[in-house]
C-alpha positions as a printed NumPy array, in Angstrom:
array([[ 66.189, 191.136,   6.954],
       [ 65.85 , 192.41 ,  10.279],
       [ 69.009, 193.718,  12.399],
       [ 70.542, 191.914,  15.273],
       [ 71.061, 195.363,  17.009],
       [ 71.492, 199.256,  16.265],
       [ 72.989, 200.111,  12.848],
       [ 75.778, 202.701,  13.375],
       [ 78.121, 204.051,  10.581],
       [ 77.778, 203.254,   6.828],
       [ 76.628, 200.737,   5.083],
       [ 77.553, 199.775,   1.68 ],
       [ 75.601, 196.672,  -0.613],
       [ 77.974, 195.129,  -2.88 ],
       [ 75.928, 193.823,  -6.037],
       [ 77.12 , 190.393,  -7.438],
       [ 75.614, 190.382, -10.767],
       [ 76.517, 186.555, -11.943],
       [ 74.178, 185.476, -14.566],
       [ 71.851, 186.353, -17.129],
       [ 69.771, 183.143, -18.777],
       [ 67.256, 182.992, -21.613],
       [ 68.725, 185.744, -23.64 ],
       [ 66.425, 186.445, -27.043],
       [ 68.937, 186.596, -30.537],
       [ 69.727, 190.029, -30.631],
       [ 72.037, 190.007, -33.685],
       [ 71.008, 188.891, -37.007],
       [ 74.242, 186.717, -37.757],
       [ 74.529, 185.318, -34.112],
       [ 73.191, 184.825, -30.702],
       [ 73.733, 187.744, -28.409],
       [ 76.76 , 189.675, -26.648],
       [ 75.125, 190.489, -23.312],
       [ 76.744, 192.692, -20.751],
       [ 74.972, 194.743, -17.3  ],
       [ 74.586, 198.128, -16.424],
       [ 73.737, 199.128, -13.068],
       [ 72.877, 202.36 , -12.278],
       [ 72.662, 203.794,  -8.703],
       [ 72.244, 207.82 ,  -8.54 ],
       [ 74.941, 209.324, -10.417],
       [ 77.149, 205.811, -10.458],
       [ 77.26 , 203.673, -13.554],
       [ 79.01 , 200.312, -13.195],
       [ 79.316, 198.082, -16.139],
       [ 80.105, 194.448, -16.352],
       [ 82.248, 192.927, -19.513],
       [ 80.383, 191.89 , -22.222],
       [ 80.194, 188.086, -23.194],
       [ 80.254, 187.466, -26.825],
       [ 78.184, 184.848, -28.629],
       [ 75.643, 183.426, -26.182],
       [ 72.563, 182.984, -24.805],
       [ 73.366, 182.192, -20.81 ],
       [ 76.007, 184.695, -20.087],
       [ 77.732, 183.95 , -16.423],
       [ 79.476, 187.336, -15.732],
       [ 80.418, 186.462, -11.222],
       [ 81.108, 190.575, -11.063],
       [ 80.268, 193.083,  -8.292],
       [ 79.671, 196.876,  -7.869],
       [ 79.634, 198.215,  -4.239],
       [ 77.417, 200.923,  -3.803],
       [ 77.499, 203.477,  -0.825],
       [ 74.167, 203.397,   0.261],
       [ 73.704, 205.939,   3.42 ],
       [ 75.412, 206.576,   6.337],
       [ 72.924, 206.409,   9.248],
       [ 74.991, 208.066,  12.009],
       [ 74.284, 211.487,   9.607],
       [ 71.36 , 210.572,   8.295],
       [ 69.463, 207.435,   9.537],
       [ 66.146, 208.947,   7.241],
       [ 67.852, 209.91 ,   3.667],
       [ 66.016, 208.362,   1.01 ],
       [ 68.161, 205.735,  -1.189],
       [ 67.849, 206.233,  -4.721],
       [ 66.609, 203.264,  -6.84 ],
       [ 69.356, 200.906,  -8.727],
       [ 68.331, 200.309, -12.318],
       [ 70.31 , 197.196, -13.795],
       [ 70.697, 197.065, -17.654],
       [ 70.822, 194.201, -19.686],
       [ 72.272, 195.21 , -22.896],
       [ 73.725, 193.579, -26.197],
       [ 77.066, 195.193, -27.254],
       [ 77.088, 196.292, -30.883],
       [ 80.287, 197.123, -32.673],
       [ 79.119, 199.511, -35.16 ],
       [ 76.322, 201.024, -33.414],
       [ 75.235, 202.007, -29.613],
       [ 74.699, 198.924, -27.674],
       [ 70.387, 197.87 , -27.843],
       [ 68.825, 196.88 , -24.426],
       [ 67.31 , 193.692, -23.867],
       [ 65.464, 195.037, -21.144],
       [ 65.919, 195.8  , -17.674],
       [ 65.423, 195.457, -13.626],
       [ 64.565, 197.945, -11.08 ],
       [ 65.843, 197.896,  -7.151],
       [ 63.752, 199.984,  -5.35 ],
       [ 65.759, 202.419,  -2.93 ],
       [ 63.441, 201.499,  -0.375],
       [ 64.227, 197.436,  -0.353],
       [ 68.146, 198.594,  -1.062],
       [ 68.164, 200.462,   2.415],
       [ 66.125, 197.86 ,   4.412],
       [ 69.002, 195.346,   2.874],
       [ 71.359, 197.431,   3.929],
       [ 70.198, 197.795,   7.783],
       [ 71.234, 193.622,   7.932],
       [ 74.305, 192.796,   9.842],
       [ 76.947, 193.18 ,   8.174],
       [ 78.048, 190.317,   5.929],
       [ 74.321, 189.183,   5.853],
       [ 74.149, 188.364,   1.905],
       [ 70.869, 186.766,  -0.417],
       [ 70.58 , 185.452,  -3.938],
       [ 67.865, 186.857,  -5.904],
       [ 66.318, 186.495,  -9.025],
       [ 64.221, 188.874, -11.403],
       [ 62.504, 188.475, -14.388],
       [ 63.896, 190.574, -17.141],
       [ 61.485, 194.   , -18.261],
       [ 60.986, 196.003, -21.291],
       [ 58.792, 198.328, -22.071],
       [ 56.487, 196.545, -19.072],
       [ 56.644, 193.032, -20.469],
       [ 59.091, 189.995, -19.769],
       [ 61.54 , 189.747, -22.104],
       [ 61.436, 186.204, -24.139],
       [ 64.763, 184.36 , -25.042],
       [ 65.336, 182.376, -27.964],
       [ 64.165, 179.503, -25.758],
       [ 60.761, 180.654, -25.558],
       [ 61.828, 180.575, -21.613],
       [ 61.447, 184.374, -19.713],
       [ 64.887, 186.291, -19.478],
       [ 66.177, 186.003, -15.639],
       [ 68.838, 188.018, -14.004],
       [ 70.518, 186.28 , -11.052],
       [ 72.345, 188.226,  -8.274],
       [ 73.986, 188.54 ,  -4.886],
       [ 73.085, 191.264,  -2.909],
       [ 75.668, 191.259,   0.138],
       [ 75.834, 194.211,   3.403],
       [ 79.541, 195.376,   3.894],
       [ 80.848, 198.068,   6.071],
       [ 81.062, 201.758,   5.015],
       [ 84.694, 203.26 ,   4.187],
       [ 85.799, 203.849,   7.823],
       [ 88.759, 205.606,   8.966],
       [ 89.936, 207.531,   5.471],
       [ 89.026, 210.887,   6.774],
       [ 92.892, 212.137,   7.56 ],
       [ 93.911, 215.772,   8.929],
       [ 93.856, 218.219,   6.886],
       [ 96.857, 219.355,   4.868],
       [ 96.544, 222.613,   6.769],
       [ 97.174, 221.037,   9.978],
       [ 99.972, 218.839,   8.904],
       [101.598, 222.012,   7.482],
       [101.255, 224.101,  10.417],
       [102.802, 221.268,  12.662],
       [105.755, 221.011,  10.239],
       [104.56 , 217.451,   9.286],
       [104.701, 216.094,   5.929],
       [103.089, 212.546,   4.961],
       [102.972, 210.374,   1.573],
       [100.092, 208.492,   1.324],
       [101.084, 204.965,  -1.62 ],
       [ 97.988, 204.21 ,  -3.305],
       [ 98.389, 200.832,  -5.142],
       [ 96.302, 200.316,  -7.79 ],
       [ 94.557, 196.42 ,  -7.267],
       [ 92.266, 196.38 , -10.521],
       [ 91.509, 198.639, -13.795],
       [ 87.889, 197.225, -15.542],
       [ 86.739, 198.695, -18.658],
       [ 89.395, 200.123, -21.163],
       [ 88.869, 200.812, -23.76 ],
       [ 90.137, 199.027, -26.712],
       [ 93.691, 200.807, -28.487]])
């Protein structure tokens, strides 16, 4: 995608990772219980896992903070790896293979206007070779990739300055959604 005009400010890409088709059995009493791991520098986001299928529809996002070109219009993105694993009760979770974003396409998305958004599809990797579902069909991951304005506006005074001008503030932080828990 190309820009209308000059980029200004951050940008952040909000990953809608909504489907994962052609999964191979993974479990030897069952089909499999797929979930996604996206990784992007030191952030890990993780979808919920869906138990007992092959065609898992997940319709969940991660927003990453990809760069903020009024610093620096030339940083280097990092790459987003995105994980498609089975979750495994008694032992760690296997991969079914994975999908690599390189930083380079992740930044030229993110120099689109703002609210410019595509659906992609990749075939799913491991080890360098497409993973096969039980189908006999390659594994696909489907996903939104979407442009959305950088965090704008949350850099307040500093507590020093309030203090010294005899101003105190509270700030009410509501909490909108909690993902991931673990299980009690």
């Amino acid at each position: 995608p190309e820009p209308s005009g000059e980029v200004k400010g951050s940008r952040r890409v909000q990953l809608y990772a909504f489907a994962v088709s052609h999964l191979p059995s993974m479990d030897l009493m069952g089909k499999c219980d797929p979930f996604v791991r996206a990784v992007f520098g030191s952030e890990v986001h993780e979808t919920s896992v869906i138990k007992n299928t092959y065609d898992a529809s997940f319709e969940e996002s991660f927003v990453l903070d990809v760069v903020s070109y009024d610093d620096e219009p030339d940083a280097l993105v990092a790459d987003v790896t995105v994980r498609v694993l089975d979750h495994d009760l008694v032992s760690a979770s296997d991969e079914v293979g994975a999908v690599s974003i390189p930083g380079d396409v992740l930044k030229r998305a993110a120099l689109a206007d703002l609210g410019w958004e595509a659906e992609v599809q990749f075939d799913v990797l491991s080890r360098g070779r497409h993973v096969v579902g039980h189908d006999r069909k390659r594994c696909v991951i489907r996903m939104k990739v979407r442009v959305l304005e950088g965090l704008v506006g949350l850099d307040p005074p500093g507590a020093e300055e309030l203090a010294a001008a005899g101003e105190w503030r509270r700030v009410r932080v509501t909490v909108v959604r909690v993902q991931h828990l673990p299980s009690m």
